[in-house]
Coordinates of C-alpha atoms in Angstrom, one line a residue:
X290 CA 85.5 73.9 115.7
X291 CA 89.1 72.4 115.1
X292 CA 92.0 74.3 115.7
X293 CA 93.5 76.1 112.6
X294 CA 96.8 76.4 111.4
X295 CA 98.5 79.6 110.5
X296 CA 101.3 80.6 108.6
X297 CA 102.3 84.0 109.5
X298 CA 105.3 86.4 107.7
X299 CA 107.1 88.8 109.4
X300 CA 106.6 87.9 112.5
X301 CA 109.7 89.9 114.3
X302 CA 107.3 93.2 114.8
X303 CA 104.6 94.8 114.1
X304 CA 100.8 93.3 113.9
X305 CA 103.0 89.8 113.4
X306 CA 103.9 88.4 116.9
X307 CA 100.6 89.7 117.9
X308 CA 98.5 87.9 115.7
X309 CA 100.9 84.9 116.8
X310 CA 99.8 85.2 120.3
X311 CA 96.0 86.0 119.5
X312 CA 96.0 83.2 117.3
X313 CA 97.5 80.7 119.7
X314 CA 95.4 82.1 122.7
X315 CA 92.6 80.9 120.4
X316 CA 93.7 77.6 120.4
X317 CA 95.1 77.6 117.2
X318 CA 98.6 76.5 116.3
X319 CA 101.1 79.2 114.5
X320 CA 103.9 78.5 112.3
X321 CA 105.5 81.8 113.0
X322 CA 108.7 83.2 110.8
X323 CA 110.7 86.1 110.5
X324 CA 114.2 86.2 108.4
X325 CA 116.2 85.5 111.7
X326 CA 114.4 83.2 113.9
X327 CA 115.8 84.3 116.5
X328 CA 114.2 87.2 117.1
X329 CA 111.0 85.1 117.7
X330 CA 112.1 83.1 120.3
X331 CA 109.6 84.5 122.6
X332 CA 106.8 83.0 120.2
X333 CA 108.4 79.5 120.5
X334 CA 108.5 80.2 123.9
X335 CA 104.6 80.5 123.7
X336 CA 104.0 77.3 121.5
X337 CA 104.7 78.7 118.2
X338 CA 106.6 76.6 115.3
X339 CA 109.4 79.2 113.8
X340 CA 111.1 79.0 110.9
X341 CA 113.5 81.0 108.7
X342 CA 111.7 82.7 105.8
X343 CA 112.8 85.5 103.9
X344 CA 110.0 86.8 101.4
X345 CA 112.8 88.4 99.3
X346 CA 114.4 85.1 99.4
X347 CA 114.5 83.2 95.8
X348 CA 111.3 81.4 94.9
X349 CA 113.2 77.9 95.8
X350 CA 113.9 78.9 99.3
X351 CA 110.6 80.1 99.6
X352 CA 108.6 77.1 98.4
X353 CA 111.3 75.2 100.5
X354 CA 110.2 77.1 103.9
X355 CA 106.6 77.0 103.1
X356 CA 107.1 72.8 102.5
X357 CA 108.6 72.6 106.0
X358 CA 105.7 75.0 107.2
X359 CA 103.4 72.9 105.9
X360 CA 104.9 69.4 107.2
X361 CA 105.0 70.7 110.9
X362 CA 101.5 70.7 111.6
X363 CA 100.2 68.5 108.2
X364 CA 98.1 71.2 106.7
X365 CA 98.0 75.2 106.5
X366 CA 94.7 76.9 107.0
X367 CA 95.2 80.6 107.0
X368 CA 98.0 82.6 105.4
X369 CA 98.8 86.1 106.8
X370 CA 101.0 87.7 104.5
X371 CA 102.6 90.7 106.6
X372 CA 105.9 91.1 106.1
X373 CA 106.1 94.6 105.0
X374 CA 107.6 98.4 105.6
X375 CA 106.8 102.6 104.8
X376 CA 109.3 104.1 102.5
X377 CA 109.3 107.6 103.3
X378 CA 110.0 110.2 100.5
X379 CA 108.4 112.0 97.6
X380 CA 108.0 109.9 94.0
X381 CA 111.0 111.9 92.5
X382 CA 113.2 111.3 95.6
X383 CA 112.4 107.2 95.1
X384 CA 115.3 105.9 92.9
X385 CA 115.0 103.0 91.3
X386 CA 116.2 100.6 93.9
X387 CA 114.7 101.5 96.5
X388 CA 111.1 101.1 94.2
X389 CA 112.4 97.7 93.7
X390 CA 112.6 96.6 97.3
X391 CA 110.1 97.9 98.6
X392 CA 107.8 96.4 95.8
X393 CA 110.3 92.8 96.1
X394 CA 108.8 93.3 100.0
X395 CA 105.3 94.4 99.9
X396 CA 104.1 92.8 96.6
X397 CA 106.6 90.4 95.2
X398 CA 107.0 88.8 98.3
X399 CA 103.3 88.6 99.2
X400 CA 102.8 87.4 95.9
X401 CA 105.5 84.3 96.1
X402 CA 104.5 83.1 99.8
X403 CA 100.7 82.5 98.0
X404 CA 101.6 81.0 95.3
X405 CA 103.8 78.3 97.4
X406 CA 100.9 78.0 100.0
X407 CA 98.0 78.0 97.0
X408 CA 99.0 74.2 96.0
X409 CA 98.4 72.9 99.7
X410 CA 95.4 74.7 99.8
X411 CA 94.0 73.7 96.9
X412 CA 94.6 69.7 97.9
X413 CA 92.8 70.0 100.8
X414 CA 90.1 72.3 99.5
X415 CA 90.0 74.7 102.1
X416 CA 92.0 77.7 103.3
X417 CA 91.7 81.7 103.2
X418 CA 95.2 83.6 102.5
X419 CA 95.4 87.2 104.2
X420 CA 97.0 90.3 103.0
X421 CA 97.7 93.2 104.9
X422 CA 96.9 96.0 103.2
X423 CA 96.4 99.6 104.6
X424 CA 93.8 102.5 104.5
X425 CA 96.9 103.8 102.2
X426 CA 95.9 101.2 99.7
X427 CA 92.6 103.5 99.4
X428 CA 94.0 106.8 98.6
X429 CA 97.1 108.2 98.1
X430 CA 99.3 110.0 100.2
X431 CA 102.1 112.9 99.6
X432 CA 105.5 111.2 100.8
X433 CA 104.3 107.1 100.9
X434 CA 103.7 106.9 97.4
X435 CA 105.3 104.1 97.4
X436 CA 104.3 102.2 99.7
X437 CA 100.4 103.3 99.3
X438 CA 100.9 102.1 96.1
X439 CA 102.1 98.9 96.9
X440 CA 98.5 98.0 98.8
X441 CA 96.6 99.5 96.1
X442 CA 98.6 96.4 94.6
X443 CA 98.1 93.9 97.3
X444 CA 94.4 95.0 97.2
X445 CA 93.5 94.3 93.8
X446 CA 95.6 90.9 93.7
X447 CA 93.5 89.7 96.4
X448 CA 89.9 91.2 95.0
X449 CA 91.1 89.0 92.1
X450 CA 92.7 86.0 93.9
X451 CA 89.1 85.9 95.5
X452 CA 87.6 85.4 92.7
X453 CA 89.7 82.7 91.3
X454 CA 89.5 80.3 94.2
X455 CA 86.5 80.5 95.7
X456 CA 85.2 77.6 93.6
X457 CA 88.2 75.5 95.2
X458 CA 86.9 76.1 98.9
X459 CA 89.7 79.1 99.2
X460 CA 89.0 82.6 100.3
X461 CA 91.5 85.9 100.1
X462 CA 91.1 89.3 102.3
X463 CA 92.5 91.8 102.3
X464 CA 92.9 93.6 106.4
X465 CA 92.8 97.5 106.1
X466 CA 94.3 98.6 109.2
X467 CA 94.6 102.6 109.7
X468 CA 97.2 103.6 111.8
X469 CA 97.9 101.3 115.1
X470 CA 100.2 101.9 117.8
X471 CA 103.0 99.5 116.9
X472 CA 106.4 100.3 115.5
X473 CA 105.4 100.6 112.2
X474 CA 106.2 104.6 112.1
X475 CA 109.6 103.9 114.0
X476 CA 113.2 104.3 112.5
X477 CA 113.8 101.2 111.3
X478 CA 110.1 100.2 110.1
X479 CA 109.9 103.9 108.2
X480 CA 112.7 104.0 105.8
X481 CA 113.5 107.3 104.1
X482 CA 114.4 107.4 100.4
X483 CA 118.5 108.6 100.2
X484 CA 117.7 111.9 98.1
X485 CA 116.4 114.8 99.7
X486 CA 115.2 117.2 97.2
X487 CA 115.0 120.6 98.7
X488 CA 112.0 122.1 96.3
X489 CA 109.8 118.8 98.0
X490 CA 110.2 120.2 101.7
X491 CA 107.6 122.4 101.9
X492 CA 105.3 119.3 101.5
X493 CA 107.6 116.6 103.1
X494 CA 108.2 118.5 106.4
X495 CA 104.8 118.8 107.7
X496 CA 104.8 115.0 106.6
X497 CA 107.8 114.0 108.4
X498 CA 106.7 115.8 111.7
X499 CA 103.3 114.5 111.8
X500 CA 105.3 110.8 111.6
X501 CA 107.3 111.4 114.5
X502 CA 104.0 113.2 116.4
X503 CA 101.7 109.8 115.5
X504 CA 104.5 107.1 116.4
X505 CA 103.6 106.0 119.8
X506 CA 100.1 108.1 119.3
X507 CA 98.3 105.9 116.8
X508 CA 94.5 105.6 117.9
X509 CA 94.2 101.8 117.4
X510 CA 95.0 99.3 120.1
X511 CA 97.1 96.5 118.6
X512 CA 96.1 93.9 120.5
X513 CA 92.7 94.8 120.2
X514 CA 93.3 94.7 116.7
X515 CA 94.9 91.1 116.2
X516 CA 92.0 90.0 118.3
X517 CA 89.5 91.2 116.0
X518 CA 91.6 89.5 112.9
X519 CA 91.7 86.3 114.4
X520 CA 87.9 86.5 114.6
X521 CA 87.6 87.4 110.9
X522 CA 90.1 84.9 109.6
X523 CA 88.4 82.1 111.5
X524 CA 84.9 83.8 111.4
X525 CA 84.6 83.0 115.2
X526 CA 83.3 85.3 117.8
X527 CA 81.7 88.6 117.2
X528 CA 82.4 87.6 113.1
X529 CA 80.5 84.2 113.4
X530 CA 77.7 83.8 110.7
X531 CA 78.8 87.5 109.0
X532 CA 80.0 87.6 105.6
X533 CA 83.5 88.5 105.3
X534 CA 84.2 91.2 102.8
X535 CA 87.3 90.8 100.4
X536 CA 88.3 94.2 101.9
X537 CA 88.2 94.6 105.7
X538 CA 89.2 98.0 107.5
X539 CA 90.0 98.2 110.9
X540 CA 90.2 101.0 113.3
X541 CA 87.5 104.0 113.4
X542 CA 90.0 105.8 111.5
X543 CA 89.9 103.7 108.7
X544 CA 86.2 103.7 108.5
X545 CA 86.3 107.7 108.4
X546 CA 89.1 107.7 106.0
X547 CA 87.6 104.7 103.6
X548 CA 84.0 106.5 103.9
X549 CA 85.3 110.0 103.1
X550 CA 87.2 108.8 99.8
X551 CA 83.7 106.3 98.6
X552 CA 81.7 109.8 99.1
X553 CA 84.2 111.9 97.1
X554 CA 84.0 108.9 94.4
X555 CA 80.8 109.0 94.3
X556 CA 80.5 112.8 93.8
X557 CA 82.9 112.9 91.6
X558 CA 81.1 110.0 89.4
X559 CA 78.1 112.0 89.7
X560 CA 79.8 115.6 88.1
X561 CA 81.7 114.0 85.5
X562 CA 78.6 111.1 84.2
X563 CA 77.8 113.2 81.8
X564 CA 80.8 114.3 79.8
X565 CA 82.4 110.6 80.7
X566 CA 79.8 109.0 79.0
X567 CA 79.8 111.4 75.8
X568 CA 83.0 109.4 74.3
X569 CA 80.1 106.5 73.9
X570 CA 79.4 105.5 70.0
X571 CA 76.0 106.6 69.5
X572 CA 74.3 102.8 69.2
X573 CA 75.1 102.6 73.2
X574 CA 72.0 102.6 75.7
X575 CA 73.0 104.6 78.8

């Protein structure tokens, strides 16, 4: 098998600069970027291309970095789109700008990397763009509203993207971590919304502690984890020959969380057939 070449956002922390190394330790060859560059000198250090790319940045600049991305290795095989940060704070507390960048972050972003990368792919027939969503894109949670909601987003963009290039040679995944010990839950990576709302504590505190409790404590090995993606996204290793789902977890959290949330569905499907299906004109075959 030829080596691939990736294109990886927000590469400065998190699952990023490990998927760089996992990816390269494959054999593979990384274009790795990250806002400042600098802060990924290590992963040049290791063989990595870097460049400067902001996925806020204007659509210009964007299609600029992912032209030059492109041009240093002739071709882009797999797109990880995972740039991308927790606001922490109830719906109410969220104010209108804050929505904004989180969603320019985790969506928008996402959303503007693939569409400059979709045009290369789609020359050369071949390709599979990854989004990192989250076992918070599965069910809601009390104080990341937000951001769950933004990979309820990034999930159903790539269930459709899926669907529309598949006949060009292109796939689209989307990775379900659950929680891993990176620095994902640290200051910094968790931002909190600027309004505290007093009448919200009672349901924010006990979210707020278990934060600081889990950071550091996660149950899923990083490493371990960009291993495992590297294997999906070139279906090598333990994934060769399986079917790749459009929707991936990873980490036995995320299988007991994703499992217990299809059950509820189910049940839930199951109480209410009847009464759903009453609103039915009478001429319809159930």
């Amino acid at each position: 098998m030829s080596p691939k070449v990736w294109l990886i956002t927000g590469c400065s922390s998190g699952f990023g600069g490990l998927l760089v190394r996992a990816a390269l330790k494959n054999g593979d060859k990384v274009v790795a970027t990250a806002r400042d560059p600098k802060k990924i000198d290590d992963l040049k250090a290791l063989g990595a291309a870097t460049l400067a790319l902001d996925v806020c940045d204007t659509e210009e600049n964007i299609r600029k970095a992912v032209a030059d991305a492109n041009a240093a290795y002739g071709r882009i095989d797999i797109l990880v789109n995972n740039a991308a940060y927790i606001l922490e704070g109830t719906v109410e507390e969220s104010s209108a700008s804050e929505v904004f960048k989180i969603y320019n972050t985790n969506v928008f972003g996402s959303l503007m990397v693939a569409r400059a990368v979709l045009p290369y792919m789609r020359a050369q027939k071949s390709g599979t763009i990854a989004n990192m969503g989250s076992i918070g894109g599965v069910r809601g949670t009390q104080g990341a509203g937000l951001y769950c909601s933004t990979k309820f987003a990034i999930a159903g963009i790539t269930e459709s993207l899926k669907s529309e290039v598949a006949h060009l040679g292109i796939d689209a995944v989307c990775i379900e971590p659950g929680y891993f010990r990176t620095n994902f839950l640290a200051p910094g990576h968790r931002t909190p919304t600027a309004a505290r709302i007093a009448d919200y504590d009672p349901v924010m505190e006990p979210i707020r502690n278990i934060f600081d409790t889990y950071d550091r404590a996660q149950p899923g090995d990083p490493e371990r984890g960009a291993q495992l993606i590297v294997e999906i996204l070139t279906k090598s290793g333990r994934v060769t020959g399986k079917e790749v789902p459009v929707r991936v977890p990873l980490g036995s959290d995320a299988i007991a969380f994703i499992s217990a949330k299809a059950e509820e569905t189910l049940q839930t499907m199951k109480e209410w057939k009847d009464l759903s299906s009453s609103t039915d004109h009478d001429d319809v075959k159930n």
